[in-house]
Tab-separated table of C-alpha atoms in Angstrom:
chain	number	residue	atom	x	y	z
A	54	MET	CA	39.564	22.906	113.599
A	55	GLY	CA	42.469	24.549	115.385
A	56	ILE	CA	43.886	25.792	112.104
A	57	LYS	CA	40.497	27.256	111.106
A	58	VAL	CA	40.158	29.076	114.424
A	59	LEU	CA	43.695	30.372	114.060
A	60	ASN	CA	42.973	31.590	110.524
A	61	LYS	CA	39.869	33.434	111.707
A	62	TYR	CA	41.854	35.052	114.481
A	63	LEU	CA	44.623	36.148	112.115
A	64	ILE	CA	42.246	37.559	109.492
A	65	LYS	CA	40.157	39.318	112.144
A	66	SER	CA	43.220	40.960	113.660
A	67	TYR	CA	44.482	41.936	110.202
A	68	LEU	CA	41.254	43.467	108.905
A	69	GLY	CA	41.189	46.262	111.482
A	70	THR	CA	44.766	47.229	110.727
A	71	PHE	CA	44.172	47.075	106.990
A	72	VAL	CA	41.069	49.288	107.075
A	73	ALA	CA	42.808	51.886	109.262
A	74	THR	CA	45.953	52.012	107.128
A	75	PHE	CA	43.897	52.135	103.920
A	76	CYS	CA	41.992	55.202	105.141
A	77	VAL	CA	45.234	56.924	106.163
A	78	CYS	CA	46.989	56.118	102.871
A	79	LEU	CA	43.962	57.220	100.838
A	80	PHE	CA	43.879	60.519	102.719
A	81	ILE	CA	47.598	61.094	102.086
A	82	VAL	CA	47.453	60.440	98.340
A	83	LEU	CA	44.240	62.496	98.118
A	84	MET	CA	45.953	65.515	99.687
A	85	GLN	CA	48.879	65.106	97.299
A	86	PHE	CA	46.430	64.965	94.379
A	87	LEU	CA	44.475	68.027	95.498
A	88	TRP	CA	47.607	70.183	95.584
A	89	LYS	CA	47.670	70.061	91.779
A	90	TYR	CA	44.137	71.432	91.458
A	91	VAL	CA	43.979	73.845	94.384
A	92	GLY	CA	44.594	76.762	92.003
A	93	ASP	CA	41.593	75.720	89.894
A	94	MET	CA	39.255	75.618	92.901
A	95	VAL	CA	40.239	78.709	94.881
A	96	GLY	CA	38.370	81.881	93.997
A	97	LYS	CA	35.896	80.197	91.645
A	98	GLY	CA	32.844	80.417	93.903
A	99	LEU	CA	32.147	76.714	93.472
A	100	PRO	CA	29.145	75.369	95.376
A	101	MET	CA	29.620	72.754	98.072
A	102	SER	CA	27.865	70.113	95.974
A	103	ILE	CA	30.461	70.491	93.191
A	104	LEU	CA	33.358	70.377	95.666
A	105	PHE	CA	31.918	67.297	97.361
A	106	GLU	CA	31.501	65.608	93.986
A	107	PHE	CA	35.087	66.485	93.035
A	108	PHE	CA	36.513	65.136	96.314
A	109	THR	CA	34.458	61.947	95.991
A	110	TYR	CA	35.580	61.228	92.436
A	111	ALA	CA	39.188	62.083	93.302
A	112	ALA	CA	39.181	59.734	96.309
A	113	LEU	CA	37.625	56.883	94.324
A	114	SER	CA	40.093	57.353	91.463
A	115	LEU	CA	43.046	57.073	93.882
A	116	VAL	CA	41.981	53.755	95.405
A	117	PRO	CA	44.320	51.694	93.135
A	118	MET	CA	47.259	53.824	94.268
A	119	ALA	CA	46.461	53.727	97.991
A	120	LEU	CA	45.706	50.003	98.074
A	121	PRO	CA	49.281	48.642	97.555
A	122	LEU	CA	50.717	51.070	100.117
A	123	SER	CA	48.070	50.138	102.693
A	124	ILE	CA	48.737	46.417	102.128
A	125	LEU	CA	52.460	46.942	102.647
A	126	LEU	CA	51.968	48.954	105.829
A	127	SER	CA	49.260	46.703	107.311
A	128	SER	CA	51.299	43.546	106.579
A	129	LEU	CA	54.334	45.029	108.282
A	130	MET	CA	52.295	46.088	111.305
A	131	ALA	CA	50.321	42.825	111.588
A	132	PHE	CA	53.299	40.454	111.387
A	133	GLY	CA	55.432	42.834	113.417
A	134	ASP	CA	52.840	42.743	116.199
A	135	LEU	CA	52.672	38.943	116.014
A	136	GLY	CA	56.450	38.745	116.293
A	137	GLU	CA	56.670	41.342	119.074
A	138	ARG	CA	54.006	39.572	121.170
A	139	LEU	CA	55.778	36.217	120.549
A	140	GLU	CA	52.594	34.819	118.975
A	141	LEU	CA	54.486	34.097	115.787
A	142	LEU	CA	57.089	32.156	117.791
A	143	ALA	CA	54.368	30.181	119.579
A	144	MET	CA	52.713	29.202	116.302
A	145	LYS	CA	56.052	28.072	114.866
A	146	ALA	CA	56.754	26.082	118.059
A	147	SER	CA	53.412	24.315	117.560
A	148	GLY	CA	54.602	23.040	114.193
A	149	ILE	CA	52.921	25.652	111.993
A	150	SER	CA	55.300	27.023	109.397
A	151	LEU	CA	55.339	30.636	108.295
A	152	LEU	CA	53.897	29.714	104.889
A	153	LYS	CA	50.884	28.106	106.593
A	154	ILE	CA	50.483	31.202	108.744
A	155	MET	CA	50.576	33.352	105.627
A	156	ARG	CA	48.097	31.140	103.746
A	157	PRO	CA	44.864	32.910	104.882
A	158	PHE	CA	46.479	36.278	104.202
A	159	VAL	CA	47.521	35.147	100.717
A	160	VAL	CA	43.953	34.057	99.968
A	161	PHE	CA	42.571	37.368	101.251
A	162	ILE	CA	45.119	39.486	99.328
A	163	SER	CA	44.539	37.435	96.167
A	164	ILE	CA	40.791	38.096	96.372
A	165	LEU	CA	41.587	41.757	97.027
A	166	SER	CA	43.888	41.872	93.982
A	167	VAL	CA	41.230	40.369	91.725
A	168	GLY	CA	38.729	42.864	93.112
A	169	ALA	CA	41.191	45.679	92.468
A	170	PHE	CA	41.512	44.616	88.825
A	171	LEU	CA	37.737	44.442	88.403
A	172	TYR	CA	37.442	47.832	90.056
A	173	SER	CA	40.076	49.307	87.737
A	174	ASN	CA	38.457	47.724	84.696
A	175	MET	CA	34.760	48.326	85.365
A	176	VAL	CA	34.325	51.139	87.902
A	177	LEU	CA	37.440	53.278	87.525
A	178	PRO	CA	36.845	54.233	83.840
A	179	ILE	CA	33.463	55.760	84.736
A	180	ILE	CA	34.955	57.645	87.677
A	181	GLN	CA	37.932	58.905	85.668
A	182	GLU	CA	35.666	60.105	82.858
A	183	ARG	CA	33.438	62.075	85.222
A	184	LEU	CA	36.426	63.445	87.119
A	185	TYR	CA	38.055	64.570	83.879
A	186	ILE	CA	34.883	66.339	82.716
A	187	LEU	CA	34.410	67.986	86.112
A	188	THR	CA	38.039	69.114	86.273
A	189	ARG	CA	37.916	70.647	82.789
A	190	SER	CA	34.693	72.426	83.682
A	191	MET	CA	36.240	73.849	86.863
A	192	VAL	CA	39.306	75.063	84.974
A	193	GLN	CA	37.213	76.864	82.350
A	194	LYS	CA	34.923	78.515	84.902
A	195	SER	CA	35.558	82.252	85.241
A	196	PRO	CA	37.017	83.283	88.595
A	197	GLU	CA	35.274	85.410	91.189
A	198	ILE	CA	35.598	89.157	90.762
A	199	GLU	CA	38.661	90.159	92.768
A	200	ILE	CA	39.368	93.790	91.889
A	201	PRO	CA	42.801	94.996	93.021
A	202	GLN	CA	43.355	98.283	94.781
A	203	GLY	CA	45.034	101.155	92.950
A	204	SER	CA	45.009	99.669	89.445
A	205	PHE	CA	42.580	98.975	86.613
A	206	TYR	CA	40.849	95.615	86.509
A	207	GLN	CA	39.761	94.306	83.094
A	208	GLY	CA	38.496	90.856	84.034
A	209	ILE	CA	34.864	91.875	83.420
A	210	PRO	CA	33.917	91.663	79.711
A	211	GLY	CA	33.526	95.150	78.197
A	212	VAL	CA	34.236	96.975	81.462
A	213	SER	CA	37.371	98.420	83.081
A	214	VAL	CA	37.205	99.230	86.795
A	215	PHE	CA	39.540	101.310	88.976
A	216	VAL	CA	39.285	101.220	92.782
A	217	GLY	CA	41.110	103.751	94.910
A	218	LYS	CA	40.599	102.062	98.265
A	219	LYS	CA	38.920	99.022	99.794
A	220	ASN	CA	37.124	99.410	103.109
A	221	ALA	CA	37.531	96.195	105.048
A	222	GLU	CA	34.860	97.095	107.636
A	223	THR	CA	32.010	98.133	105.307
A	224	LYS	CA	33.084	95.867	102.408
A	225	LEU	CA	32.716	98.854	100.063
A	226	LEU	CA	34.935	100.005	97.215
A	227	GLU	CA	35.786	103.707	97.529
A	228	ASN	CA	36.757	106.226	94.829
A	229	ILE	CA	35.682	104.016	91.978
A	230	MET	CA	35.914	104.751	88.240
A	231	LEU	CA	34.049	102.596	85.736
A	232	TYR	CA	34.758	102.595	81.974
A	233	ASP	CA	32.007	100.877	80.010
A	234	PHE	CA	33.076	99.892	76.457
A	235	SER	CA	30.045	97.699	75.750
A	236	GLY	CA	28.430	100.335	73.493
A	237	SER	CA	31.534	101.331	71.564
A	238	SER	CA	31.167	98.538	68.984
A	239	THR	CA	27.484	99.096	68.172
A	240	ASN	CA	28.307	101.218	65.136
A	241	SER	CA	30.826	99.742	62.803
A	242	GLY	CA	31.786	103.140	61.427
A	243	ASN	CA	32.558	104.712	64.777
A	244	SER	CA	35.998	104.910	66.299
A	245	ALA	CA	37.079	103.081	69.416
A	246	SER	CA	36.332	106.117	71.623
A	247	ASP	CA	32.666	106.447	70.527
A	248	ASN	CA	29.808	105.623	72.890
A	249	ILE	CA	32.044	105.105	75.937
A	250	SER	CA	30.438	105.590	79.317
A	251	ILE	CA	32.556	106.801	82.237
A	252	THR	CA	31.140	106.607	85.753
A	253	CYS	CA	32.767	108.021	88.892
A	254	ALA	CA	31.348	107.295	92.347
A	255	ASP	CA	32.319	107.768	95.970
A	256	SER	CA	31.622	104.153	96.884
A	257	ALA	CA	30.294	101.010	95.309
A	258	ARG	CA	29.491	97.381	95.987
A	259	ILE	CA	29.931	94.534	93.482
A	260	GLU	CA	28.066	91.252	93.700
A	261	MET	CA	26.775	88.506	91.445
A	262	SER	CA	23.090	88.056	90.693
A	263	ALA	CA	21.234	85.043	92.048
A	264	ASP	CA	21.273	83.297	88.671
A	265	GLN	CA	25.047	83.884	88.271
A	266	GLN	CA	24.383	85.506	84.878
A	267	ASN	CA	24.901	89.218	85.661
A	268	LEU	CA	27.219	91.369	87.722
A	269	ILE	CA	25.416	93.964	89.859
A	270	LEU	CA	27.302	97.218	90.529
A	271	THR	CA	25.600	99.324	93.217
A	272	LEU	CA	27.004	102.910	93.038
A	273	HIS	CA	26.563	105.780	95.521
A	274	ASN	CA	27.040	109.547	95.015
A	275	GLY	CA	28.527	109.803	91.564
A	276	VAL	CA	28.294	111.138	88.063
A	277	THR	CA	28.152	109.508	84.625
A	278	PHE	CA	29.642	110.945	81.426
A	279	GLU	CA	28.595	109.321	78.171
A	280	ASN	CA	30.119	110.134	74.774
A	281	ILE	CA	27.361	110.058	72.147
A	282	ARG	CA	27.551	109.951	68.355
A	283	GLN	CA	24.397	110.180	66.244
A	284	GLN	CA	23.803	106.876	64.462
A	285	ASP	CA	21.954	108.404	61.474
A	286	ARG	CA	23.603	111.631	60.357
A	287	GLN	CA	21.748	111.764	57.021
A	288	THR	CA	18.391	112.598	58.658
A	289	THR	CA	19.646	115.334	60.937
A	290	ASN	CA	22.711	117.505	61.379
A	291	LYS	CA	22.219	117.708	65.136
A	292	THR	CA	25.054	116.294	67.174
A	293	ILE	CA	25.133	115.591	70.881
A	294	PRO	CA	28.737	115.643	72.185
A	295	TYR	CA	28.079	113.967	75.567
A	296	ARG	CA	25.532	113.374	78.280
A	297	ARG	CA	26.016	113.943	82.015
A	298	GLU	CA	24.010	112.328	84.799
A	299	ASN	CA	24.324	112.986	88.521
A	300	PHE	CA	23.034	110.329	90.897
A	301	LYS	CA	22.987	109.379	94.550
A	302	PHE	CA	22.096	105.743	94.000
A	303	LYS	CA	22.450	103.694	90.845
A	304	GLN	CA	22.617	100.034	89.888
A	305	ILE	CA	24.294	98.771	86.750
A	306	TYR	CA	23.813	95.247	85.425
A	307	VAL	CA	26.772	93.897	83.457
A	308	PRO	CA	26.373	90.550	81.625
A	309	CYS	CA	28.904	88.192	83.220
A	310	ASP	CA	28.098	84.496	83.180
A	311	ASN	CA	29.767	83.014	86.268
A	312	SER	CA	27.913	79.719	86.450
A	313	LEU	CA	29.636	76.366	86.156
A	314	LYS	CA	28.998	74.806	82.765
A	315	MET	CA	29.906	71.185	82.199
A	316	VAL	CA	31.937	70.537	79.090
A	317	ASP	CA	30.730	68.067	76.508
A	318	ALA	CA	31.387	64.433	77.427
A	319	SER	CA	32.596	63.764	73.885
A	320	ILE	CA	36.003	65.272	74.764
A	321	THR	CA	36.930	61.936	76.354
A	322	SER	CA	36.256	59.940	73.178
A	323	ASN	CA	39.915	60.050	72.099
A	324	LYS	CA	41.306	59.898	75.638
A	325	TYR	CA	42.373	56.801	77.519
A	326	VAL	CA	40.095	57.754	80.415
A	327	GLY	CA	36.717	56.089	80.385
A	328	LYS	CA	37.895	52.909	78.617
A	329	ASP	CA	38.075	49.390	80.009
A	330	PHE	CA	40.690	46.755	79.207
A	331	GLN	CA	38.990	45.484	76.055
A	332	GLN	CA	38.384	48.979	74.677
A	333	LEU	CA	42.000	49.935	75.333
A	334	THR	CA	43.143	46.784	73.518
A	335	ASN	CA	40.962	47.618	70.506
A	336	VAL	CA	42.332	51.182	70.379
A	337	VAL	CA	45.943	49.965	70.631
A	338	ASP	CA	45.380	47.457	67.795
A	339	SER	CA	43.692	50.058	65.587
A	340	LEU	CA	46.392	52.660	66.168
A	341	GLY	CA	49.038	50.001	65.552
A	342	LYS	CA	47.593	49.322	62.100
A	343	VAL	CA	47.463	53.061	61.355
A	344	SER	CA	51.087	53.441	62.486
A	345	ALA	CA	52.207	50.521	60.303
A	346	LYS	CA	50.406	52.007	57.287
A	347	MET	CA	52.016	55.418	57.856
A	348	GLU	CA	55.450	53.819	58.206
A	349	GLU	CA	54.934	51.883	54.978
A	350	ASP	CA	53.938	55.072	53.181
A	351	ASN	CA	56.954	56.914	54.592
A	352	VAL	CA	59.330	54.158	53.467
A	353	SER	CA	57.754	54.058	50.023
A	354	GLU	CA	58.048	57.828	49.651
A	355	MET	CA	61.620	57.824	50.897
A	356	VAL	CA	62.726	55.065	48.513
A	357	ASN	CA	60.784	56.023	45.398
A	358	GLU	CA	61.009	59.811	45.581
A	359	HIS	CA	64.075	60.633	47.646
A	360	TYR	CA	66.379	57.782	46.627
A	361	PHE	CA	65.647	56.298	43.189
A	362	GLY	CA	63.738	59.356	42.063
A	363	ARG	CA	66.434	61.904	42.946
A	364	SER	CA	67.870	64.146	40.205
A	365	ARG	CA	71.525	64.579	39.311
A	366	SER	CA	72.638	68.193	39.369
A	367	LEU	CA	76.332	67.786	38.525
A	368	ASP	CA	76.475	67.603	34.739
A	369	LYS	CA	80.236	67.230	34.776
A	370	VAL	CA	79.972	63.793	36.398
A	371	ASN	CA	78.558	61.606	33.605
A	372	LEU	CA	77.730	58.241	35.180
A	373	MET	CA	76.435	56.831	31.891
A	374	ALA	CA	79.896	56.989	30.387
A	375	LEU	CA	81.373	54.657	32.996
A	376	GLY	CA	80.455	51.482	31.166
A	377	ASP	CA	80.340	48.412	33.406
A	378	CYS	CA	78.749	49.432	36.741
A	379	ARG	CA	80.184	46.401	38.525
A	380	ASN	CA	83.641	47.975	38.454
A	381	PHE	CA	82.323	51.384	39.352
A	382	SER	CA	84.309	53.257	42.013
A	383	PHE	CA	83.140	56.665	43.121
A	384	GLU	CA	86.573	57.484	44.581
A	385	LYS	CA	88.310	56.820	41.235
A	386	LEU	CA	85.725	58.938	39.492
A	387	LEU	CA	86.403	61.863	41.833
A	388	GLU	CA	90.162	61.511	41.388
A	389	LYS	CA	89.743	62.283	37.692
A	390	GLN	CA	87.890	65.515	38.468
A	391	SER	CA	89.351	68.850	39.394
A	392	ARG	CA	89.559	70.040	42.978
A	393	ASP	CA	86.632	72.447	42.556
A	394	VAL	CA	84.403	69.659	41.230
A	395	ARG	CA	85.382	67.377	44.122
A	396	TYR	CA	84.589	70.070	46.707
A	397	MET	CA	81.318	70.808	44.963
A	398	THR	CA	80.435	67.103	45.021
A	399	TYR	CA	81.235	66.778	48.726
A	400	ASP	CA	79.189	69.876	49.604
A	401	GLU	CA	76.200	68.656	47.613
A	402	ALA	CA	76.416	65.185	49.196
A	403	ILE	CA	76.485	66.685	52.697
A	404	SER	CA	73.626	69.046	51.915
A	405	ARG	CA	71.546	66.259	50.374
A	406	ALA	CA	72.202	63.911	53.307
A	407	SER	CA	71.174	66.631	55.778
A	408	GLY	CA	68.013	67.271	53.789
A	409	GLU	CA	67.087	63.589	53.721
A	410	LEU	CA	67.769	63.309	57.445
A	411	ASN	CA	65.472	66.261	58.143
A	412	THR	CA	62.815	64.635	55.962
A	413	LEU	CA	63.074	61.406	57.944
A	414	ASP	CA	62.845	63.305	61.238
A	415	ARG	CA	59.759	65.139	59.990
A	416	MET	CA	58.061	61.930	58.827
A	417	TYR	CA	58.636	60.001	62.023
A	418	GLY	CA	57.925	63.061	64.154
A	419	GLU	CA	54.498	63.427	62.568
A	420	LYS	CA	53.805	59.717	62.982
A	421	ASP	CA	54.840	59.793	66.632
A	422	TYR	CA	52.783	62.903	67.380
A	423	MET	CA	49.651	61.801	65.541
A	424	VAL	CA	49.524	58.062	66.267
A	425	ASP	CA	52.328	56.489	68.306
A	426	ARG	CA	52.100	58.753	71.353
A	427	ASN	CA	48.359	58.143	71.680
A	428	ALA	CA	48.845	54.401	71.192
A	429	ARG	CA	51.519	54.281	73.900
A	430	ARG	CA	49.296	56.171	76.332
A	431	HIS	CA	46.432	53.708	75.813
A	432	ASP	CA	48.816	50.765	76.095
A	433	ILE	CA	50.259	52.163	79.339
A	434	GLU	CA	46.793	52.440	80.852
A	435	ARG	CA	46.031	48.874	79.796
A	436	HIS	CA	49.155	47.504	81.507
A	437	ARG	CA	48.553	49.615	84.614
A	438	LYS	CA	45.250	47.875	85.250
A	439	ILE	CA	47.230	44.664	85.751
A	440	THR	CA	50.385	45.977	87.411
A	441	MET	CA	48.478	47.750	90.188
A	442	SER	CA	46.761	44.465	91.098
A	443	VAL	CA	50.031	42.541	90.935
A	444	ALA	CA	51.657	45.183	93.153
A	445	CYS	CA	49.186	44.289	95.926
A	446	LEU	CA	50.503	40.717	96.036
A	447	LEU	CA	54.123	41.781	95.754
A	448	PHE	CA	53.836	44.292	98.580
A	449	PHE	CA	52.282	41.653	100.807
A	450	PHE	CA	55.161	39.244	100.157
A	451	ILE	CA	57.522	42.076	101.082
A	452	GLY	CA	55.684	43.434	104.119
A	453	ALA	CA	54.664	40.161	105.805
A	454	PRO	CA	58.125	38.467	105.805
A	455	LEU	CA	59.833	41.734	106.696
A	456	GLY	CA	57.475	42.202	109.655
A	457	ALA	CA	58.190	38.660	110.786
A	458	ILE	CA	61.937	39.330	110.574
A	459	ILE	CA	62.133	42.710	112.335
A	460	ARG	CA	59.410	41.796	114.916
A	461	LYS	CA	58.459	45.416	115.534
A	462	GLY	CA	54.800	46.414	115.676
A	463	GLY	CA	53.091	49.724	116.211
A	464	LEU	CA	53.387	52.749	113.963
A	465	GLY	CA	57.054	53.708	114.290
A	466	THR	CA	59.307	51.264	112.477
A	467	PRO	CA	56.663	49.890	110.047
A	468	ILE	CA	55.773	53.373	108.800
A	469	VAL	CA	59.410	54.314	108.221
A	470	ILE	CA	60.148	51.082	106.344
A	471	SER	CA	56.907	51.296	104.342
A	472	VAL	CA	57.566	54.876	103.294
A	473	ILE	CA	61.120	54.052	102.185
A	474	ILE	CA	60.021	51.009	100.157
A	475	PHE	CA	57.070	52.833	98.607
A	476	ILE	CA	59.204	55.851	97.660
A	477	LEU	CA	61.687	53.561	95.911
A	478	TYR	CA	58.799	51.796	94.178
A	479	TYR	CA	57.246	55.111	93.144
A	480	VAL	CA	60.540	56.445	91.759
A	481	VAL	CA	61.206	53.284	89.748
A	482	ASP	CA	57.612	53.063	88.543
A	483	ASN	CA	57.516	56.732	87.534
A	484	SER	CA	60.845	56.413	85.704
A	485	GLY	CA	59.619	53.382	83.789
A	486	TYR	CA	56.382	55.189	82.979
A	487	LYS	CA	58.224	58.186	81.505
A	488	LEU	CA	60.538	55.965	79.468
A	489	ALA	CA	57.534	54.078	78.092
A	490	ARG	CA	55.547	57.253	77.436
A	491	GLU	CA	58.346	58.846	75.425
A	492	GLY	CA	58.952	55.677	73.429
A	493	VAL	CA	62.485	55.125	74.745
A	494	TRP	CA	61.509	51.674	76.054
A	495	TYR	CA	58.784	49.292	75.083
A	496	VAL	CA	55.595	49.923	77.025
A	497	TRP	CA	55.577	46.543	78.749
A	498	SER	CA	59.207	46.877	79.872
A	499	GLY	CA	58.722	50.357	81.329
A	500	ILE	CA	55.447	49.636	83.142
A	501	TRP	CA	56.533	46.236	84.486
A	502	LEU	CA	59.950	47.510	85.602
A	503	SER	CA	58.853	48.147	89.205
A	504	SER	CA	57.148	44.741	89.451
A	505	GLY	CA	60.271	43.050	88.089
A	506	ILE	CA	62.314	44.652	90.870
A	507	LEU	CA	59.821	43.933	93.660
A	508	ALA	CA	59.355	40.242	92.783
A	509	PRO	CA	62.952	39.114	93.588
A	510	LEU	CA	62.909	41.213	96.762
A	511	GLY	CA	59.667	39.614	97.913
A	512	ALA	CA	60.963	36.114	97.115
A	513	PHE	CA	64.200	36.785	99.017
A	514	LEU	CA	62.441	38.112	102.124
A	515	THR	CA	59.901	35.271	102.098
A	516	TYR	CA	62.700	32.718	101.896
A	517	LYS	CA	64.588	34.368	104.749
A	518	ALA	CA	61.515	34.542	106.964
A	519	ALA	CA	60.411	30.958	106.176
A	520	THR	CA	63.857	29.547	107.040
A	521	ASP	CA	64.164	31.739	110.174
A	522	SER	CA	67.204	33.461	108.709
A	523	MET	CA	67.913	36.922	109.991
A	524	VAL	CA	68.724	39.695	107.557
A	525	ASN	CA	71.661	41.208	109.383
A	526	ILE	CA	72.749	44.703	108.455
A	527	ASP	CA	76.131	45.449	110.006
A	528	SER	CA	76.730	49.207	110.121
A	529	LYS	CA	80.471	48.698	110.571
A	530	GLN	CA	80.701	46.661	107.384
A	531	ILE	CA	78.723	49.280	105.476
A	532	THR	CA	80.954	52.080	106.797
A	533	GLN	CA	84.104	50.144	105.935
A	534	ALA	CA	82.792	49.398	102.426
A	535	ILE	CA	82.105	53.112	101.861
A	536	LYS	CA	85.618	54.011	103.036
A	537	ASN	CA	87.176	51.394	100.760
A	538	PHE	CA	85.118	52.689	97.852
A	539	LYS	CA	86.291	56.250	98.477
A	540	ILE	CA	89.938	55.153	98.750
A	541	LYS	CA	89.712	53.223	95.461
A	542	ASN	CA	88.203	56.247	93.731
A	543	LEU	CA	90.953	58.535	95.040
A	544	LEU	CA	93.674	56.129	93.931
A	545	HIS	CA	92.016	55.762	90.541
A	546	LYS	CA	91.867	59.542	90.063
A	547	LYS	CA	95.482	59.893	91.200
A	548	ASN	CA	96.692	57.221	88.797
A	549	ASN	CA	94.723	58.780	85.946
A	550	GLY	CA	96.281	62.144	86.689
A	551	GLN	CA	99.799	60.694	86.687
A	552	ILE	CA	99.138	58.870	83.410
A	553	ALA	CA	97.818	62.069	81.871
A	554	ARG	CA	100.933	63.994	82.944
A	555	TYR	CA	103.217	61.262	81.570
A	556	GLN	CA	101.382	61.346	78.256
A	557	HIS	CA	101.631	65.111	78.159
A	558	ASP	CA	105.384	64.970	78.850
């Protein structure tokens, strides 16, 4: 009963820390994510409902990334507080080992890891698909009309606007000139300068209509010049050169669709987003068969057409007159030829080898671009659904023993240590991801690289904490090791320089 009460106390004290650190970590990674899309949101006139939907989907999609960091930080803080308040020492003095103390936490983190995998496999694909569609729709939305001062603005379809001055108090545009080209293409036989309308006004105001389909230009005290060409010159010889209109107030409606239109959901059909583990596996298997078939076709073409099917262009070298091919020697054959024939043979061999190499590069480049790259991206996403869940357990076995060793609670030391460990993890994980994405490494080796590095570290720290062994870091020893390393490098460079001079002499 005492153990059960102790477990409840430990889990209860840990849950508050975990929830707080998870919210903080999720906010940090969300801000880092939003920096990439801030340019797509600013100046678009997006409604609050769309922004709220974007922030919600972005936050939910970043849960797998924030969860391991929050587990690391909360484990460090929880066990650091237990060690700082001597509660950890009291439990050990009562005969409870560190592994028994960690048992309820291990059960809780294991359940959390399984939940994280189910979340990544069942919920995250739907969120990523909707976030991808929403992001593409925001990128393609036309920006708000921001007309510069002192230069022509051509962001409005069929219209060019010049503004002499902007009045910040009245929000009016002064000394405005408007060139309307919308009617210049009505007659196919007219030149580019036909049917152009030029409007000059003292001031104007530009705003969007309520349905976001038209741009309303409200003009004050101006004049309009319109160049007119008769559409049917066969019926009349009368020509009207231009038309002039003076006005004090005038409104012009320019078609300009500024509403947010969602892109078709079918754009995610060939993407890795929106697919669960089984669907990703099916895609990887299908693309693997396509890649194998393309490679077989490339090998067959290379052997049959570029190797056995190649033509002989040097008529002077008659291979049929050699007799027994078992005693054939290409060097002896060239020795019997003149120098010009030998040089010609070498040049043709080099040129042919370069051509075959370029053909191989083209074949495998097309296969990688069309099939392999997409297969690797799906395979990476499949492995990530598992590695992110495994990272939760690994970070706990790093944070909990390390907190028990350093015995420092609060927000100071645990945050510094957590940030350093997570940065190293992020760098290693990102490096492995890039190597796997480019095909330099196998996908499993690149994606599991960070987990392979964290596992020995977690086992080492757990062993040290369970055996009450301190991880001593002597600054003097580190400084002396750095000095010795520098001295060895200097001596090595000096010896290399002396050897180089002796060889030169």
